[in-house]
């Protein structure tokens, strides 16, 4: 990791090999992979990187903690099926994700459904499928109970708690204060009571406080508060928990100066919490749900340079790919100040003849930037630009129809 600190142009790029001047995945160069895709732009996901991330998690996080994959990070069916083979459960965020989850080897009771504003139709689908619904409001609870009666099924209900704390230093805060997510901690005991006295099955609590965190101290602090809150809610409501989902929030480095999240201290703290709260949660499945940490680094977004122009002494590499496929790389998905993802010329790796350039897409908007004023090998038309850290919140988080360019292709290798 000390090597990472020296690089200032990019967040650390520790995955994918180089052969000669080519970036390769599974012994194939990017231009060979472009042949398989049949076009640029494409996303390519490397299963070996996902396995590596899961191994890292298992190496540091206690065995008592089960790992779930939050599908909205990347819902590509082949990827989800692969991840499902190696984790204990899936978390979905819409009815659209449900068929993909059900097509995996995961048991329905290990699939949970979170997100505000679940409709009648979505709740019906979840109850018919027998997955766990993380209840986020009183309306949702009333709907789920009446659907259960109508279908003559006992819905599996967990309560998503809007905690009375926030995940500090988080990319996106999703708990604490007034929020559209979850039920305020103060009224959770009465909601649990309502579920427990109904025909539905109360399965537990879901406490998710935020996303994209690179500070172990902040995650440790959130875990401490999450266990304490769950303990308090169990005592106040007199219930027992089959499942306690303590959220996730593990981040990955995207920008210059960032480094990988260290899991050692987080794991040690969880070990301590598990023994401290052993009497309360001895029979409870403890779950961490992760999206981007598992898949963010497995993906590259690859486009071709179609034009190179110099405008008032600054060089622009213009590609056939852009924010319509990869909004988050353009800086328009939750970032306050735009910074560069790691970007390379995939067929000129290691070239020492460099130039400071901006890489832009084909859309008629100044927002369509792949890399802003970055030092890259001197490139030619036809060269391939690869954006790292593109395995999460890529295709599915982008406005594909904007400007009516062709769709991006996804490959899972
Ligand atoms: C989005 C989301 C996740 C995944 O977040 P990542 O930052 O991708 O790990 C997990 N749980 C819930 C409830 C979410 O909404």
CSV table of C-alpha atoms and ligand atoms in Angstrom, one decimal:
chain,number,residue,atom,x,y,z
A,1,UNK,CA,0.0,0.0,0.0
A,2,UNK,CA,3.0,2.3,0.5
A,3,UNK,CA,3.4,2.3,-3.2
A,4,UNK,CA,-0.1,3.6,-3.7
A,5,UNK,CA,0.6,6.8,-1.7
A,6,UNK,CA,3.3,7.9,-4.1
A,7,UNK,CA,1.0,8.0,-7.1
A,8,UNK,CA,-0.8,11.3,-7.3
A,9,UNK,CA,-2.5,11.3,-10.7
A,10,UNK,CA,-4.8,8.3,-9.9
A,11,UNK,CA,-6.4,6.4,-7.1
A,12,UNK,CA,-4.5,3.1,-6.7
A,13,UNK,CA,-4.9,0.7,-9.6
A,14,UNK,CA,-4.1,-2.6,-8.2
A,15,UNK,CA,-6.1,-4.9,-10.4
A,16,UNK,CA,-5.6,-6.1,-14.0
A,17,UNK,CA,-2.3,-7.0,-15.7
A,18,UNK,CA,-0.3,-5.5,-18.5
A,19,UNK,CA,1.4,-7.5,-21.3
A,20,UNK,CA,3.7,-5.5,-23.4
A,21,UNK,CA,1.8,-2.3,-24.0
A,22,UNK,CA,-1.6,-3.9,-23.5
A,23,UNK,CA,-4.0,-3.9,-20.6
A,24,UNK,CA,-5.3,-7.5,-20.4
A,25,UNK,CA,-8.1,-9.4,-18.7
A,26,UNK,CA,-8.0,-13.2,-18.7
A,27,UNK,CA,-5.1,-13.2,-21.2
A,28,UNK,CA,-7.0,-11.0,-23.7
A,29,UNK,CA,-6.1,-7.5,-24.8
A,30,UNK,CA,-8.7,-4.8,-24.8
A,31,UNK,CA,-8.9,-4.8,-28.6
A,32,UNK,CA,-9.5,-8.6,-28.5
A,33,UNK,CA,-12.2,-8.0,-25.9
A,34,UNK,CA,-13.7,-5.3,-28.1
A,35,UNK,CA,-14.0,-7.9,-30.9
A,36,UNK,CA,-15.9,-10.1,-28.5
A,37,UNK,CA,-18.1,-7.2,-27.5
A,38,UNK,CA,-18.7,-6.4,-31.2
A,39,UNK,CA,-18.2,-2.7,-30.5
A,40,UNK,CA,-16.9,0.0,-28.4
A,41,UNK,CA,-18.0,1.3,-25.9
A,42,UNK,CA,-18.3,-1.7,-23.6
A,43,UNK,CA,-18.1,-2.6,-19.9
A,44,UNK,CA,-16.0,-5.6,-19.1
A,45,UNK,CA,-16.2,-7.2,-15.6
A,46,UNK,CA,-13.4,-9.5,-14.3
A,47,UNK,CA,-14.8,-12.2,-12.0
A,48,UNK,CA,-11.3,-12.8,-10.5
A,49,UNK,CA,-11.3,-9.3,-9.0
A,50,UNK,CA,-14.7,-10.0,-7.3
A,51,UNK,CA,-13.3,-13.2,-5.8
A,52,UNK,CA,-10.3,-11.2,-4.5
A,53,UNK,CA,-12.6,-8.7,-2.8
A,54,UNK,CA,-14.7,-11.4,-1.2
A,55,UNK,CA,-11.5,-13.1,0.0
A,56,UNK,CA,-10.3,-9.9,1.5
A,57,UNK,CA,-13.6,-9.5,3.3
A,58,UNK,CA,-13.5,-13.1,4.6
A,59,UNK,CA,-9.9,-12.7,5.7
A,60,UNK,CA,-10.6,-9.8,8.1
A,61,UNK,CA,-14.3,-9.9,9.0
A,62,UNK,CA,-15.5,-12.5,11.6
A,63,UNK,CA,-17.1,-15.6,10.3
A,64,UNK,CA,-20.2,-14.8,12.2
A,65,UNK,CA,-20.9,-12.0,9.8
A,66,UNK,CA,-22.7,-13.0,6.7
A,67,UNK,CA,-22.1,-11.2,3.4
A,68,UNK,CA,-24.9,-10.0,1.2
A,69,UNK,CA,-24.6,-8.4,-2.2
A,70,UNK,CA,-26.6,-5.1,-2.8
A,71,UNK,CA,-27.6,-5.7,-6.4
A,72,UNK,CA,-28.2,-2.1,-7.4
A,73,UNK,CA,-24.5,-1.5,-7.6
A,74,UNK,CA,-24.4,-3.8,-10.6
A,75,UNK,CA,-27.5,-5.8,-11.6
A,76,UNK,CA,-25.9,-7.5,-14.7
A,77,UNK,CA,-27.4,-11.0,-14.5
A,78,UNK,CA,-24.3,-13.0,-15.2
A,79,UNK,CA,-22.4,-11.0,-12.5
A,80,UNK,CA,-25.2,-11.3,-10.0
A,81,UNK,CA,-25.3,-15.1,-10.5
A,82,UNK,CA,-21.6,-15.4,-10.0
A,83,UNK,CA,-21.5,-13.2,-6.9
A,84,UNK,CA,-24.5,-15.1,-5.5
A,85,UNK,CA,-22.4,-18.3,-5.6
A,86,UNK,CA,-19.9,-16.8,-3.2
A,87,UNK,CA,-22.0,-14.8,-0.7
A,88,UNK,CA,-24.9,-15.6,1.7
A,89,UNK,CA,-27.6,-13.4,0.3
A,90,UNK,CA,-28.8,-10.6,-2.0
A,91,UNK,CA,-30.4,-7.3,-1.4
A,92,UNK,CA,-32.7,-5.9,-4.0
A,93,UNK,CA,-34.0,-2.4,-4.4
A,94,UNK,CA,-36.9,-2.8,-6.9
A,95,UNK,CA,-39.2,-5.4,-8.4
A,96,UNK,CA,-37.1,-5.2,-11.5
A,97,UNK,CA,-34.2,-6.7,-9.7
A,98,UNK,CA,-36.3,-9.6,-8.3
A,99,UNK,CA,-36.3,-12.0,-11.3
A,100,UNK,CA,-32.5,-11.7,-11.5
A,101,UNK,CA,-32.1,-12.5,-7.8
A,102,UNK,CA,-34.5,-15.4,-8.0
A,103,UNK,CA,-32.6,-16.9,-10.9
A,104,UNK,CA,-29.5,-17.3,-8.7
A,105,UNK,CA,-28.9,-20.1,-6.2
A,106,UNK,CA,-29.9,-17.8,-3.3
A,107,UNK,CA,-32.9,-18.9,-1.1
A,108,UNK,CA,-35.8,-16.4,-1.1
A,109,UNK,CA,-35.5,-15.9,2.6
A,110,UNK,CA,-31.9,-14.7,2.1
A,111,UNK,CA,-33.0,-12.0,-0.4
A,112,UNK,CA,-34.2,-8.8,1.1
A,113,UNK,CA,-35.9,-5.8,-0.5
A,114,UNK,CA,-35.2,-2.3,0.7
A,115,UNK,CA,-36.1,1.1,-0.6
A,116,UNK,CA,-38.7,3.8,0.0
A,117,UNK,CA,-42.0,3.9,-1.8
A,118,UNK,CA,-42.6,0.2,-2.5
A,119,UNK,CA,-45.9,-0.1,-4.4
A,120,UNK,CA,-48.7,-2.6,-3.9
A,121,UNK,CA,-47.4,-4.4,-7.0
A,122,UNK,CA,-43.9,-4.6,-5.7
A,123,UNK,CA,-45.0,-5.8,-2.2
A,124,UNK,CA,-47.2,-8.4,-3.8
A,125,UNK,CA,-44.3,-9.7,-5.9
A,126,UNK,CA,-42.0,-9.8,-2.8
A,127,UNK,CA,-44.6,-11.6,-0.6
A,128,UNK,CA,-45.4,-14.1,-3.4
A,129,UNK,CA,-41.7,-14.8,-3.9
A,130,UNK,CA,-41.2,-15.3,-0.1
A,131,UNK,CA,-38.4,-12.8,0.2
A,132,UNK,CA,-37.8,-10.5,3.2
A,133,UNK,CA,-39.3,-7.0,3.0
A,134,UNK,CA,-37.5,-4.2,4.8
A,135,UNK,CA,-40.4,-2.1,5.9
A,136,UNK,CA,-39.7,1.6,5.5
A,137,UNK,CA,-43.0,3.2,6.6
A,138,UNK,CA,-46.3,2.7,8.3
A,139,UNK,CA,-48.2,2.7,5.0
A,140,UNK,CA,-45.9,0.1,3.6
A,141,UNK,CA,-46.5,-2.1,6.7
A,142,UNK,CA,-50.3,-1.7,6.4
A,143,UNK,CA,-50.1,-2.6,2.7
A,144,UNK,CA,-47.9,-5.6,3.3
A,145,UNK,CA,-50.2,-7.0,6.0
A,146,UNK,CA,-53.3,-6.7,3.9
A,147,UNK,CA,-51.6,-8.2,0.8
A,148,UNK,CA,-50.4,-11.1,3.1
A,149,UNK,CA,-54.1,-11.7,4.1
A,150,UNK,CA,-55.3,-11.5,0.5
A,151,UNK,CA,-52.7,-13.9,-0.7
A,152,UNK,CA,-53.0,-16.1,2.4
A,153,UNK,CA,-49.3,-15.9,2.9
A,154,UNK,CA,-47.3,-14.8,5.9
A,155,UNK,CA,-45.0,-12.0,4.7
A,156,UNK,CA,-41.4,-12.0,6.1
A,157,UNK,CA,-40.9,-8.5,7.5
A,158,UNK,CA,-37.9,-6.7,8.8
A,159,UNK,CA,-37.9,-3.1,9.9
A,160,UNK,CA,-35.5,-0.7,8.4
A,161,UNK,CA,-34.5,1.7,11.1
A,162,UNK,CA,-33.7,5.3,10.5
A,163,UNK,CA,-31.0,5.5,13.2
A,164,UNK,CA,-30.5,8.4,15.5
A,165,UNK,CA,-26.9,8.8,14.3
A,166,UNK,CA,-25.1,9.4,10.9
A,167,UNK,CA,-22.3,7.6,9.3
A,168,UNK,CA,-19.5,10.2,9.4
A,169,UNK,CA,-17.3,10.9,6.4
A,170,UNK,CA,-19.7,9.0,4.2
A,171,UNK,CA,-20.1,9.7,0.4
A,172,UNK,CA,-23.9,9.4,0.8
A,173,UNK,CA,-25.6,9.6,4.1
A,174,UNK,CA,-28.6,7.4,4.4
A,175,UNK,CA,-29.6,7.6,8.0
A,176,UNK,CA,-29.9,10.1,10.9
A,177,UNK,CA,-32.1,13.2,11.1
A,178,UNK,CA,-35.2,13.3,9.0
A,179,UNK,CA,-34.8,10.8,6.1
A,180,UNK,CA,-37.0,9.1,3.5
A,181,UNK,CA,-35.3,5.8,4.4
A,182,UNK,CA,-36.5,3.6,7.2
A,183,UNK,CA,-38.7,4.1,10.3
A,184,UNK,CA,-37.5,6.6,12.9
A,185,UNK,CA,-35.8,4.6,15.7
A,186,UNK,CA,-38.1,6.2,18.3
A,187,UNK,CA,-41.2,4.4,16.9
A,188,UNK,CA,-39.6,1.1,15.8
A,189,UNK,CA,-40.7,-0.7,19.0
A,190,UNK,CA,-44.4,-0.1,18.3
A,191,UNK,CA,-44.0,-1.1,14.7
A,192,UNK,CA,-42.3,-4.4,15.8
A,193,UNK,CA,-45.2,-5.0,18.2
A,194,UNK,CA,-47.7,-4.5,15.3
A,195,UNK,CA,-45.9,-7.0,13.2
A,196,UNK,CA,-45.5,-9.5,16.0
A,197,UNK,CA,-49.2,-9.5,16.7
A,198,UNK,CA,-50.1,-9.9,13.1
A,199,UNK,CA,-50.0,-12.9,10.7
A,200,UNK,CA,-46.7,-11.7,9.3
A,201,UNK,CA,-43.4,-13.0,10.5
A,202,UNK,CA,-41.0,-10.5,12.1
A,203,UNK,CA,-37.5,-11.4,11.0
A,204,UNK,CA,-35.4,-8.5,12.3
A,205,UNK,CA,-33.8,-5.2,11.8
A,206,UNK,CA,-32.0,-3.4,9.0
A,207,UNK,CA,-29.8,-0.4,10.0
A,208,UNK,CA,-28.0,1.1,7.0
A,209,UNK,CA,-26.4,4.5,7.7
A,210,UNK,CA,-24.4,5.4,4.5
A,211,UNK,CA,-22.3,4.5,1.5
A,212,UNK,CA,-18.7,4.9,0.0
A,213,UNK,CA,-16.8,5.3,3.3
A,214,UNK,CA,-13.0,5.0,3.3
A,215,UNK,CA,-12.4,5.7,7.0
A,216,UNK,CA,-12.2,2.7,9.3
A,217,UNK,CA,-12.8,4.9,12.4
A,218,UNK,CA,-16.1,6.1,10.9
A,219,UNK,CA,-17.3,2.6,10.1
A,220,UNK,CA,-16.3,1.3,13.5
A,221,UNK,CA,-18.2,4.2,15.1
A,222,UNK,CA,-21.3,3.3,13.0
A,223,UNK,CA,-21.0,-0.4,14.0
A,224,UNK,CA,-20.7,0.5,17.7
A,225,UNK,CA,-23.8,2.7,17.5
A,226,UNK,CA,-25.7,0.1,15.3
A,227,UNK,CA,-25.1,-2.7,17.8
A,228,UNK,CA,-26.1,-0.4,20.7
A,229,UNK,CA,-29.2,0.7,18.9
A,230,UNK,CA,-30.3,-2.8,17.9
A,231,UNK,CA,-29.7,-3.9,21.5
A,232,UNK,CA,-31.8,-1.1,22.8
A,233,UNK,CA,-34.6,-1.8,20.3
A,234,UNK,CA,-34.6,-5.5,21.2
A,235,UNK,CA,-34.9,-4.7,24.9
A,236,UNK,CA,-37.6,-2.0,24.4
A,237,UNK,CA,-39.7,-4.3,22.2
A,238,UNK,CA,-39.1,-7.6,23.9
A,239,UNK,CA,-38.5,-9.3,20.5
A,240,UNK,CA,-35.8,-11.5,19.3
A,241,UNK,CA,-34.0,-11.1,16.0
A,242,UNK,CA,-33.6,-13.8,13.4
A,243,UNK,CA,-31.6,-11.3,11.3
A,244,UNK,CA,-29.7,-8.1,12.0
A,245,UNK,CA,-28.5,-6.3,8.9
A,246,UNK,CA,-25.9,-3.7,10.0
A,247,UNK,CA,-25.6,-2.1,6.6
A,248,UNK,CA,-22.4,-1.7,4.7
A,249,UNK,CA,-20.8,1.5,3.4
A,250,UNK,CA,-17.4,0.1,2.6
A,251,UNK,CA,-15.9,2.3,0.0
A,252,UNK,CA,-13.3,2.0,-2.8
A,253,UNK,CA,-10.7,4.6,-3.8
A,254,UNK,CA,-11.8,6.5,-6.9
A,255,UNK,CA,-9.8,9.7,-6.8
A,256,UNK,CA,-6.2,10.9,-6.5
A,257,UNK,CA,-5.1,10.8,-2.9
A,258,UNK,CA,-7.5,8.1,-1.8
A,259,UNK,CA,-6.4,4.6,-0.8
A,260,UNK,CA,-8.0,1.3,-0.1
A,261,UNK,CA,-10.2,0.8,3.0
A,262,UNK,CA,-8.3,-1.2,5.6
A,263,UNK,CA,-10.5,-3.9,7.1
A,264,UNK,CA,-8.3,-5.2,10.0
A,265,UNK,CA,-9.5,-2.8,12.6
A,266,UNK,CA,-13.1,-3.0,11.5
A,267,UNK,CA,-12.9,-6.8,11.8
A,268,UNK,CA,-11.4,-6.7,15.2
A,269,UNK,CA,-14.0,-4.3,16.4
A,270,UNK,CA,-16.8,-6.5,15.1
A,271,UNK,CA,-15.2,-9.5,16.9
A,272,UNK,CA,-15.4,-7.4,20.1
A,273,UNK,CA,-19.0,-6.4,19.5
A,274,UNK,CA,-20.0,-10.0,18.7
A,275,UNK,CA,-18.8,-11.1,22.1
A,276,UNK,CA,-20.0,-8.0,24.0
A,277,UNK,CA,-23.6,-8.6,22.7
A,278,UNK,CA,-23.4,-12.4,22.6
A,279,UNK,CA,-26.3,-12.8,25.0
A,280,UNK,CA,-28.6,-10.6,22.8
A,281,UNK,CA,-27.6,-11.8,19.4
A,282,UNK,CA,-26.4,-15.4,20.0
A,283,UNK,CA,-29.1,-16.8,17.7
A,284,UNK,CA,-29.2,-13.8,15.3
A,285,UNK,CA,-27.8,-13.9,11.7
A,286,UNK,CA,-25.6,-10.8,11.5
A,287,UNK,CA,-25.4,-9.4,8.0
A,288,UNK,CA,-23.2,-6.9,6.2
A,289,UNK,CA,-24.5,-5.8,2.8
A,290,UNK,CA,-22.1,-4.4,0.2
A,291,UNK,CA,-22.4,-3.3,-3.3
A,292,UNK,CA,-19.5,-1.2,-4.7
A,293,UNK,CA,-16.9,-2.7,-2.4
A,294,UNK,CA,-17.4,-6.1,-4.0
A,295,UNK,CA,-17.8,-5.2,-7.6
A,296,UNK,CA,-16.6,-1.6,-8.1
A,297,UNK,CA,-13.1,-2.5,-8.9
A,298,UNK,CA,-13.9,-5.5,-11.2
A,299,UNK,CA,-15.0,-3.3,-14.1
A,300,UNK,CA,-13.5,-1.2,-16.9
A,301,UNK,CA,-15.4,1.0,-19.2
A,302,UNK,CA,-13.7,1.0,-22.6
A,303,UNK,CA,-14.3,3.4,-25.5
A,304,UNK,CA,-12.4,4.3,-28.7
A,305,UNK,CA,-10.9,7.6,-29.6
A,306,UNK,CA,-12.7,8.9,-32.7
A,307,UNK,CA,-11.2,12.3,-32.9
A,308,UNK,CA,-8.3,14.3,-31.5
A,309,UNK,CA,-8.4,18.0,-31.6
A,310,UNK,CA,-6.4,20.9,-30.2
A,311,UNK,CA,-8.3,23.9,-29.0
A,312,UNK,CA,-6.1,26.9,-27.9
A,313,UNK,CA,-3.2,24.6,-27.0
A,314,UNK,CA,-5.2,22.1,-25.1
A,315,UNK,CA,-5.6,18.6,-26.5
A,316,UNK,CA,-9.0,16.8,-26.4
A,317,UNK,CA,-9.3,13.1,-27.0
A,318,UNK,CA,-12.9,12.6,-28.2
A,319,UNK,CA,-14.3,9.1,-27.6
A,320,UNK,CA,-17.4,7.2,-28.6
A,321,UNK,CA,-18.3,6.7,-24.9
A,322,UNK,CA,-19.4,9.2,-22.3
A,323,UNK,CA,-21.8,10.1,-19.5
A,324,UNK,CA,-24.7,8.4,-21.2
A,325,UNK,CA,-23.1,5.1,-20.3
A,326,UNK,CA,-21.0,6.2,-17.3
A,327,UNK,CA,-22.6,9.1,-15.4
A,328,UNK,CA,-20.6,8.6,-12.2
A,329,UNK,CA,-17.2,8.9,-14.0
A,330,UNK,CA,-18.4,12.2,-15.5
A,331,UNK,CA,-18.7,13.5,-11.9
A,332,UNK,CA,-22.5,14.0,-12.1
A,333,UNK,CA,-23.6,11.2,-9.8
A,334,UNK,CA,-23.4,12.6,-6.3
A,335,UNK,CA,-20.0,14.3,-6.4
A,336,UNK,CA,-19.7,17.9,-5.3
A,337,UNK,CA,-16.4,18.7,-7.1
A,338,UNK,CA,-15.5,16.7,-10.2
A,339,UNK,CA,-12.4,14.6,-9.9
A,340,UNK,CA,-10.8,12.0,-12.2
A,341,UNK,CA,-11.3,8.3,-12.0
A,342,UNK,CA,-8.2,6.4,-13.0
A,343,UNK,CA,-8.1,6.4,-16.8
A,344,UNK,CA,-5.5,4.7,-19.1
A,345,UNK,CA,-4.9,4.2,-22.8
A,346,UNK,CA,-5.4,0.5,-22.8
A,347,UNK,CA,-3.1,-0.3,-25.8
A,348,UNK,CA,-0.3,2.1,-24.8
A,349,UNK,CA,0.3,1.0,-21.2
A,350,UNK,CA,3.7,2.1,-19.8
A,351,UNK,CA,4.4,4.5,-22.7
A,352,UNK,CA,6.6,7.3,-21.5
A,353,UNK,CA,5.8,9.8,-24.2
A,354,UNK,CA,3.0,11.6,-22.4
A,355,UNK,CA,0.8,14.6,-22.9
A,356,UNK,CA,-1.7,16.5,-20.7
A,357,UNK,CA,-5.1,16.0,-22.3
A,358,UNK,CA,-8.8,16.0,-21.6
A,359,UNK,CA,-10.8,13.0,-22.6
A,360,UNK,CA,-14.4,13.8,-23.5
A,361,UNK,CA,-17.4,12.0,-24.9
A,362,UNK,CA,-19.6,12.7,-27.9
A,363,UNK,CA,-22.5,14.4,-26.1
A,364,UNK,CA,-23.3,18.1,-26.7
A,365,UNK,CA,-22.7,19.1,-23.2
A,366,UNK,CA,-19.6,20.3,-21.3
A,367,UNK,CA,-20.5,17.8,-18.6
A,368,UNK,CA,-19.4,14.9,-20.8
A,369,UNK,CA,-15.9,14.4,-19.4
A,370,UNK,CA,-14.1,11.1,-19.0
A,371,UNK,CA,-10.8,12.6,-17.7
A,372,UNK,CA,-10.0,16.3,-17.1
A,373,UNK,CA,-6.5,17.5,-17.7
A,374,UNK,CA,-4.8,14.2,-17.1
A,375,UNK,CA,-1.3,13.1,-18.1
A,376,UNK,CA,-1.7,10.2,-20.5
A,377,UNK,CA,0.5,8.6,-23.2
A,378,UNK,CA,0.3,10.4,-26.5
A,379,UNK,CA,-2.7,8.8,-28.2
A,380,UNK,CA,-4.0,8.2,-31.8
A,381,UNK,CA,-7.4,7.9,-33.3
A,382,UNK,CA,-8.5,4.3,-32.7
A,383,UNK,CA,-6.8,3.9,-29.4
A,384,UNK,CA,-8.8,2.5,-26.5
A,385,UNK,CA,-9.5,4.5,-23.4
A,386,UNK,CA,-10.2,2.4,-20.3
A,387,UNK,CA,-11.8,3.9,-17.1
A,388,UNK,CA,-11.0,1.9,-14.0
A,389,UNK,CA,-13.4,1.5,-10.9
A,390,UNK,CA,-16.3,1.1,-13.3
A,391,UNK,CA,-17.9,-2.1,-12.0
A,392,UNK,CA,-20.5,-0.3,-9.8
A,393,UNK,CA,-23.0,2.4,-10.6
A,394,UNK,CA,-22.0,2.3,-14.2
A,395,UNK,CA,-24.5,1.3,-17.0
A,396,UNK,CA,-27.5,1.0,-14.7
A,397,UNK,CA,-26.9,4.4,-13.1
A,398,UNK,CA,-26.6,6.3,-16.4
A,399,UNK,CA,-29.0,8.2,-18.7
A,400,UNK,CA,-28.6,5.8,-21.7
A,401,UNK,CA,-31.2,7.5,-23.8
A,402,UNK,CA,-29.7,11.0,-23.5
A,403,UNK,CA,-28.7,11.9,-27.1
A,404,UNK,CA,-29.8,8.6,-28.6
A,405,UNK,CA,-26.3,7.1,-29.1
A,406,UNK,CA,-26.0,3.3,-29.3
A,407,UNK,CA,-26.3,1.3,-26.0
A,408,UNK,CA,-23.3,0.0,-24.2
A,409,UNK,CA,-22.5,-3.7,-24.2
A,410,UNK,CA,-21.5,-5.6,-21.0
A,411,UNK,CA,-19.2,-8.6,-20.8
A,412,UNK,CA,-18.5,-10.8,-17.8
A,413,UNK,CA,-15.3,-12.7,-18.0
B,1,LIG,C1,-27.3,1.2,-2.2
B,1,LIG,C2,-27.4,0.4,-1.0
B,1,LIG,C3,-26.4,-0.5,-0.6
B,1,LIG,C4,-25.1,-0.6,-1.4
B,1,LIG,O1,-24.3,0.5,-1.2
B,1,LIG,P1,-22.8,0.4,-1.7
B,1,LIG,O2,-22.2,1.8,-1.5
B,1,LIG,O3,-22.8,0.1,-3.2
B,1,LIG,O4,-22.1,-0.6,-0.9
B,1,LIG,C5,-26.6,-1.3,0.5
B,1,LIG,N1,-27.7,-1.2,1.2
B,1,LIG,C6,-28.7,-0.4,0.9
B,1,LIG,C7,-29.9,-0.3,1.7
B,1,LIG,C8,-28.6,0.5,-0.2
B,1,LIG,O5,-29.6,1.3,-0.5
